[in-house]
Every structure is written in structure tokens, then in C-alpha cells.
């Protein structure tokens, strides 16, 4: 149990450290498209792993599938907002729409007893 928590913490530290390393060591002008999407994936992984650890600490008795679903939803919201901001498409209306759709999805998953 303790070894698993240490391993999860170590993975989270590695993922968090990999984002600034990737951004510092690459030049976006010379990268293929797949590597331009890597920071977005790393941001999602950071939010996902962090929320998995927090949910595991506070709700350790919940099902692993439910933990993964909740973590994915929690990680998707800020990642989507970051993506919209990076392409200069983030306005107040977009934030309200994204949050509204996210809340509707969360509510739906609660209603079908998936979360």
C-alpha cells in the first residue's frame, strides 16, 4: 500500500518535471505536429494524475473505474480551456459554455450512478 503510493507520487513528479523540460529543450518552429500536441497531453496527464491521487486519498473506497472517470472529467475541463486559449478562441462566452457542458456531463454521470 505504501509502496504503491510512493510509486504514484514518483510518477506524478516525473510527469510534472517533464513538461518544463520539454518546453525548454524544444523549438516549436522545428517540431512535427505530433510533438506540438505533446504539451497539451502532458498538461492533461498532470491534472489526471493529480486528481487520481487526491481522489485516492480522500475517497479510497470508491471503484477504480469511477476514480478514473472523475479524474478524466476533472482533467478535461482545464485542458480544454488551455487549448482554447492557446488558439486565441477563449472568450467569456466560451468559458461559460464549456463549464455548462462540463456540469451537464457531470450531472448526467451522477444521475446514471456512474460516479
mmCIF file with all atom_site columns, C-alpha atoms in Angstrom:
data_model
loop_
_atom_site.group_PDB
_atom_site.id
_atom_site.type_symbol
_atom_site.label_atom_id
_atom_site.label_alt_id
_atom_site.label_comp_id
_atom_site.label_asym_id
_atom_site.label_entity_id
_atom_site.label_seq_id
_atom_site.pdbx_PDB_ins_code
_atom_site.Cartn_x
_atom_site.Cartn_y
_atom_site.Cartn_z
_atom_site.occupancy
_atom_site.B_iso_or_equiv
_atom_site.pdbx_formal_charge
_atom_site.auth_seq_id
_atom_site.auth_comp_id
_atom_site.auth_asym_id
_atom_site.auth_atom_id
_atom_site.pdbx_PDB_model_num
ATOM 1   C CA . UNK A 1 1   ? 0.000   0.000  0.000   1.00 0.00 ? 1   UNK A CA 1
ATOM 2   C CA . UNK A 1 2   ? 2.708   2.451  0.997   1.00 0.00 ? 2   UNK A CA 1
ATOM 3   C CA . UNK A 1 3   ? 4.933   1.392  -1.921  1.00 0.00 ? 3   UNK A CA 1
ATOM 4   C CA . UNK A 1 4   ? 2.067   1.969  -4.342  1.00 0.00 ? 4   UNK A CA 1
ATOM 5   C CA . UNK A 1 5   ? 1.519   5.487  -3.002  1.00 0.00 ? 5   UNK A CA 1
ATOM 6   C CA . UNK A 1 6   ? 5.249   6.233  -3.303  1.00 0.00 ? 6   UNK A CA 1
ATOM 7   C CA . UNK A 1 7   ? 5.253   4.937  -6.872  1.00 0.00 ? 7   UNK A CA 1
ATOM 8   C CA . UNK A 1 8   ? 2.237   7.089  -7.787  1.00 0.00 ? 8   UNK A CA 1
ATOM 9   C CA . UNK A 1 9   ? 3.894   10.144 -6.249  1.00 0.00 ? 9   UNK A CA 1
ATOM 10  C CA . UNK A 1 10  ? 7.090   9.448  -8.176  1.00 0.00 ? 10  UNK A CA 1
ATOM 11  C CA . UNK A 1 11  ? 5.171   9.127  -11.461 1.00 0.00 ? 11  UNK A CA 1
ATOM 12  C CA . UNK A 1 12  ? 3.413   12.427 -10.754 1.00 0.00 ? 12  UNK A CA 1
ATOM 13  C CA . UNK A 1 13  ? 6.733   14.164 -10.065 1.00 0.00 ? 13  UNK A CA 1
ATOM 14  C CA . UNK A 1 14  ? 8.201   12.792 -13.300 1.00 0.00 ? 14  UNK A CA 1
ATOM 15  C CA . UNK A 1 15  ? 5.192   13.932 -15.331 1.00 0.00 ? 15  UNK A CA 1
ATOM 16  C CA . UNK A 1 16  ? 5.278   17.396 -13.746 1.00 0.00 ? 16  UNK A CA 1
ATOM 17  C CA . UNK A 1 17  ? 9.026   17.709 -14.378 1.00 0.00 ? 17  UNK A CA 1
ATOM 18  C CA . UNK A 1 18  ? 8.729   16.531 -17.984 1.00 0.00 ? 18  UNK A CA 1
ATOM 19  C CA . UNK A 1 19  ? 6.568   19.472 -19.095 1.00 0.00 ? 19  UNK A CA 1
ATOM 20  C CA . UNK A 1 20  ? 9.048   22.292 -18.374 1.00 0.00 ? 20  UNK A CA 1
ATOM 21  C CA . UNK A 1 21  ? 11.914  20.123 -19.638 1.00 0.00 ? 21  UNK A CA 1
ATOM 22  C CA . UNK A 1 22  ? 10.098  19.527 -22.913 1.00 0.00 ? 22  UNK A CA 1
ATOM 23  C CA . UNK A 1 23  ? 9.242   23.204 -23.295 1.00 0.00 ? 23  UNK A CA 1
ATOM 24  C CA . UNK A 1 24  ? 12.788  24.338 -22.525 1.00 0.00 ? 24  UNK A CA 1
ATOM 25  C CA . UNK A 1 25  ? 14.569  21.819 -24.747 1.00 0.00 ? 25  UNK A CA 1
ATOM 26  C CA . UNK A 1 26  ? 12.497  22.136 -27.925 1.00 0.00 ? 26  UNK A CA 1
ATOM 27  C CA . UNK A 1 27  ? 11.922  24.791 -30.545 1.00 0.00 ? 27  UNK A CA 1
ATOM 28  C CA . UNK A 1 28  ? 8.309   24.789 -31.788 1.00 0.00 ? 28  UNK A CA 1
ATOM 29  C CA . UNK A 1 29  ? 9.335   26.063 -35.212 1.00 0.00 ? 29  UNK A CA 1
ATOM 30  C CA . UNK A 1 30  ? 11.220  22.848 -35.969 1.00 0.00 ? 30  UNK A CA 1
ATOM 31  C CA . UNK A 1 31  ? 8.864   20.297 -34.420 1.00 0.00 ? 31  UNK A CA 1
ATOM 32  C CA . UNK A 1 32  ? 6.482   17.984 -36.249 1.00 0.00 ? 32  UNK A CA 1
ATOM 33  C CA . UNK A 1 33  ? 2.793   18.378 -35.469 1.00 0.00 ? 33  UNK A CA 1
ATOM 34  C CA . UNK A 1 34  ? 2.622   15.406 -33.107 1.00 0.00 ? 34  UNK A CA 1
ATOM 35  C CA . UNK A 1 35  ? 5.242   16.976 -30.854 1.00 0.00 ? 35  UNK A CA 1
ATOM 36  C CA . UNK A 1 36  ? 3.351   20.266 -30.818 1.00 0.00 ? 36  UNK A CA 1
ATOM 37  C CA . UNK A 1 37  ? 0.479   18.386 -29.176 1.00 0.00 ? 37  UNK A CA 1
ATOM 38  C CA . UNK A 1 38  ? 2.735   16.840 -26.530 1.00 0.00 ? 38  UNK A CA 1
ATOM 39  C CA . UNK A 1 39  ? 2.494   19.741 -24.027 1.00 0.00 ? 39  UNK A CA 1
ATOM 40  C CA . UNK A 1 40  ? -1.299  19.524 -24.139 1.00 0.00 ? 40  UNK A CA 1
ATOM 41  C CA . UNK A 1 41  ? -1.136  15.808 -23.409 1.00 0.00 ? 41  UNK A CA 1
ATOM 42  C CA . UNK A 1 42  ? 1.327   16.428 -20.581 1.00 0.00 ? 42  UNK A CA 1
ATOM 43  C CA . UNK A 1 43  ? -0.955  19.072 -19.053 1.00 0.00 ? 43  UNK A CA 1
ATOM 44  C CA . UNK A 1 44  ? -3.838  16.595 -19.194 1.00 0.00 ? 44  UNK A CA 1
ATOM 45  C CA . UNK A 1 45  ? -1.671  13.907 -17.580 1.00 0.00 ? 45  UNK A CA 1
ATOM 46  C CA . UNK A 1 46  ? -0.608  16.268 -14.796 1.00 0.00 ? 46  UNK A CA 1
ATOM 47  C CA . UNK A 1 47  ? -4.211  17.134 -13.977 1.00 0.00 ? 47  UNK A CA 1
ATOM 48  C CA . UNK A 1 48  ? -5.286  13.491 -14.347 1.00 0.00 ? 48  UNK A CA 1
ATOM 49  C CA . UNK A 1 49  ? -2.576  12.025 -12.118 1.00 0.00 ? 49  UNK A CA 1
ATOM 50  C CA . UNK A 1 50  ? -3.010  14.777 -9.515  1.00 0.00 ? 50  UNK A CA 1
ATOM 51  C CA . UNK A 1 51  ? -6.749  14.267 -9.300  1.00 0.00 ? 51  UNK A CA 1
ATOM 52  C CA . UNK A 1 52  ? -6.313  10.471 -9.193  1.00 0.00 ? 52  UNK A CA 1
ATOM 53  C CA . UNK A 1 53  ? -4.020  10.864 -6.200  1.00 0.00 ? 53  UNK A CA 1
ATOM 54  C CA . UNK A 1 54  ? -6.368  13.278 -4.444  1.00 0.00 ? 54  UNK A CA 1
ATOM 55  C CA . UNK A 1 55  ? -9.413  11.109 -5.068  1.00 0.00 ? 55  UNK A CA 1
ATOM 56  C CA . UNK A 1 56  ? -7.457  8.073  -3.905  1.00 0.00 ? 56  UNK A CA 1
ATOM 57  C CA . UNK A 1 57  ? -6.525  9.851  -0.688  1.00 0.00 ? 57  UNK A CA 1
ATOM 58  C CA . UNK A 1 58  ? -9.969  11.172 0.150   1.00 0.00 ? 58  UNK A CA 1
ATOM 59  C CA . UNK A 1 59  ? -12.207 8.506  -1.384  1.00 0.00 ? 59  UNK A CA 1
ATOM 60  C CA . UNK A 1 60  ? -10.114 5.372  -1.213  1.00 0.00 ? 60  UNK A CA 1
ATOM 61  C CA . UNK A 1 61  ? -13.166 3.119  -1.049  1.00 0.00 ? 61  UNK A CA 1
ATOM 62  C CA . UNK A 1 62  ? -14.519 4.116  -4.487  1.00 0.00 ? 62  UNK A CA 1
ATOM 63  C CA . UNK A 1 63  ? -14.280 1.922  -7.545  1.00 0.00 ? 63  UNK A CA 1
ATOM 64  C CA . UNK A 1 64  ? -11.205 2.377  -9.761  1.00 0.00 ? 64  UNK A CA 1
ATOM 65  C CA . UNK A 1 65  ? -13.399 2.959  -12.816 1.00 0.00 ? 65  UNK A CA 1
ATOM 66  C CA . UNK A 1 66  ? -15.237 5.739  -11.015 1.00 0.00 ? 66  UNK A CA 1
ATOM 67  C CA . UNK A 1 67  ? -11.933 7.261  -9.902  1.00 0.00 ? 67  UNK A CA 1
ATOM 68  C CA . UNK A 1 68  ? -10.665 7.244  -13.481 1.00 0.00 ? 68  UNK A CA 1
ATOM 69  C CA . UNK A 1 69  ? -13.874 8.780  -14.803 1.00 0.00 ? 69  UNK A CA 1
ATOM 70  C CA . UNK A 1 70  ? -13.885 11.537 -12.198 1.00 0.00 ? 70  UNK A CA 1
ATOM 71  C CA . UNK A 1 71  ? -10.195 12.235 -12.800 1.00 0.00 ? 71  UNK A CA 1
ATOM 72  C CA . UNK A 1 72  ? -10.702 12.371 -16.559 1.00 0.00 ? 72  UNK A CA 1
ATOM 73  C CA . UNK A 1 73  ? -13.546 14.846 -16.175 1.00 0.00 ? 73  UNK A CA 1
ATOM 74  C CA . UNK A 1 74  ? -11.560 16.953 -13.733 1.00 0.00 ? 74  UNK A CA 1
ATOM 75  C CA . UNK A 1 75  ? -8.556  16.968 -16.075 1.00 0.00 ? 75  UNK A CA 1
ATOM 76  C CA . UNK A 1 76  ? -10.563 17.646 -19.232 1.00 0.00 ? 76  UNK A CA 1
ATOM 77  C CA . UNK A 1 77  ? -12.004 20.978 -18.109 1.00 0.00 ? 77  UNK A CA 1
ATOM 78  C CA . UNK A 1 78  ? -8.765  22.947 -17.560 1.00 0.00 ? 78  UNK A CA 1
ATOM 79  C CA . UNK A 1 79  ? -7.094  21.218 -20.501 1.00 0.00 ? 79  UNK A CA 1
ATOM 80  C CA . UNK A 1 80  ? -9.896  22.240 -22.845 1.00 0.00 ? 80  UNK A CA 1
ATOM 81  C CA . UNK A 1 81  ? -9.751  25.805 -21.565 1.00 0.00 ? 81  UNK A CA 1
ATOM 82  C CA . UNK A 1 82  ? -5.970  25.868 -22.108 1.00 0.00 ? 82  UNK A CA 1
ATOM 83  C CA . UNK A 1 83  ? -6.388  24.562 -25.666 1.00 0.00 ? 83  UNK A CA 1
ATOM 84  C CA . UNK A 1 84  ? -8.991  27.217 -26.454 1.00 0.00 ? 84  UNK A CA 1
ATOM 85  C CA . UNK A 1 85  ? -6.740  29.919 -25.017 1.00 0.00 ? 85  UNK A CA 1
ATOM 86  C CA . UNK A 1 86  ? -3.740  28.704 -26.999 1.00 0.00 ? 86  UNK A CA 1
ATOM 87  C CA . UNK A 1 87  ? -5.603  29.177 -30.285 1.00 0.00 ? 87  UNK A CA 1
ATOM 88  C CA . UNK A 1 88  ? -6.994  32.541 -29.127 1.00 0.00 ? 88  UNK A CA 1
ATOM 89  C CA . UNK A 1 89  ? -10.581 31.290 -29.134 1.00 0.00 ? 89  UNK A CA 1
ATOM 90  C CA . UNK A 1 90  ? -11.296 31.669 -25.437 1.00 0.00 ? 90  UNK A CA 1
ATOM 91  C CA . UNK A 1 91  ? -13.875 34.293 -24.580 1.00 0.00 ? 91  UNK A CA 1
ATOM 92  C CA . UNK A 1 92  ? -16.182 34.652 -21.611 1.00 0.00 ? 92  UNK A CA 1
ATOM 93  C CA . UNK A 1 93  ? -18.956 33.041 -23.624 1.00 0.00 ? 93  UNK A CA 1
ATOM 94  C CA . UNK A 1 94  ? -16.747 30.054 -24.397 1.00 0.00 ? 94  UNK A CA 1
ATOM 95  C CA . UNK A 1 95  ? -15.835 29.625 -20.742 1.00 0.00 ? 95  UNK A CA 1
ATOM 96  C CA . UNK A 1 96  ? -19.497 29.687 -19.745 1.00 0.00 ? 96  UNK A CA 1
ATOM 97  C CA . UNK A 1 97  ? -20.437 27.207 -22.483 1.00 0.00 ? 97  UNK A CA 1
ATOM 98  C CA . UNK A 1 98  ? -17.592 24.812 -21.636 1.00 0.00 ? 98  UNK A CA 1
ATOM 99  C CA . UNK A 1 99  ? -18.352 24.910 -17.917 1.00 0.00 ? 99  UNK A CA 1
ATOM 100 C CA . UNK A 1 100 ? -22.076 24.454 -18.580 1.00 0.00 ? 100 UNK A CA 1
ATOM 101 C CA . UNK A 1 101 ? -21.461 21.429 -20.824 1.00 0.00 ? 101 UNK A CA 1
ATOM 102 C CA . UNK A 1 102 ? -18.993 20.010 -18.308 1.00 0.00 ? 102 UNK A CA 1
ATOM 103 C CA . UNK A 1 103 ? -21.518 20.399 -15.478 1.00 0.00 ? 103 UNK A CA 1
ATOM 104 C CA . UNK A 1 104 ? -24.227 18.777 -17.581 1.00 0.00 ? 104 UNK A CA 1
ATOM 105 C CA . UNK A 1 105 ? -21.958 15.797 -18.273 1.00 0.00 ? 105 UNK A CA 1
ATOM 106 C CA . UNK A 1 106 ? -21.014 15.524 -14.591 1.00 0.00 ? 106 UNK A CA 1
ATOM 107 C CA . UNK A 1 107 ? -24.702 15.704 -13.594 1.00 0.00 ? 107 UNK A CA 1
ATOM 108 C CA . UNK A 1 108 ? -25.624 13.063 -16.188 1.00 0.00 ? 108 UNK A CA 1
ATOM 109 C CA . UNK A 1 109 ? -22.949 10.700 -14.926 1.00 0.00 ? 109 UNK A CA 1
ATOM 110 C CA . UNK A 1 110 ? -24.201 11.236 -11.378 1.00 0.00 ? 110 UNK A CA 1
ATOM 111 C CA . UNK A 1 111 ? -27.783 10.520 -12.447 1.00 0.00 ? 111 UNK A CA 1
ATOM 112 C CA . UNK A 1 112 ? -26.908 7.228  -14.096 1.00 0.00 ? 112 UNK A CA 1
ATOM 113 C CA . UNK A 1 113 ? -24.946 6.366  -10.946 1.00 0.00 ? 113 UNK A CA 1
ATOM 114 C CA . UNK A 1 114 ? -21.656 6.112  -12.780 1.00 0.00 ? 114 UNK A CA 1
ATOM 115 C CA . UNK A 1 115 ? -19.779 8.459  -10.483 1.00 0.00 ? 115 UNK A CA 1
#
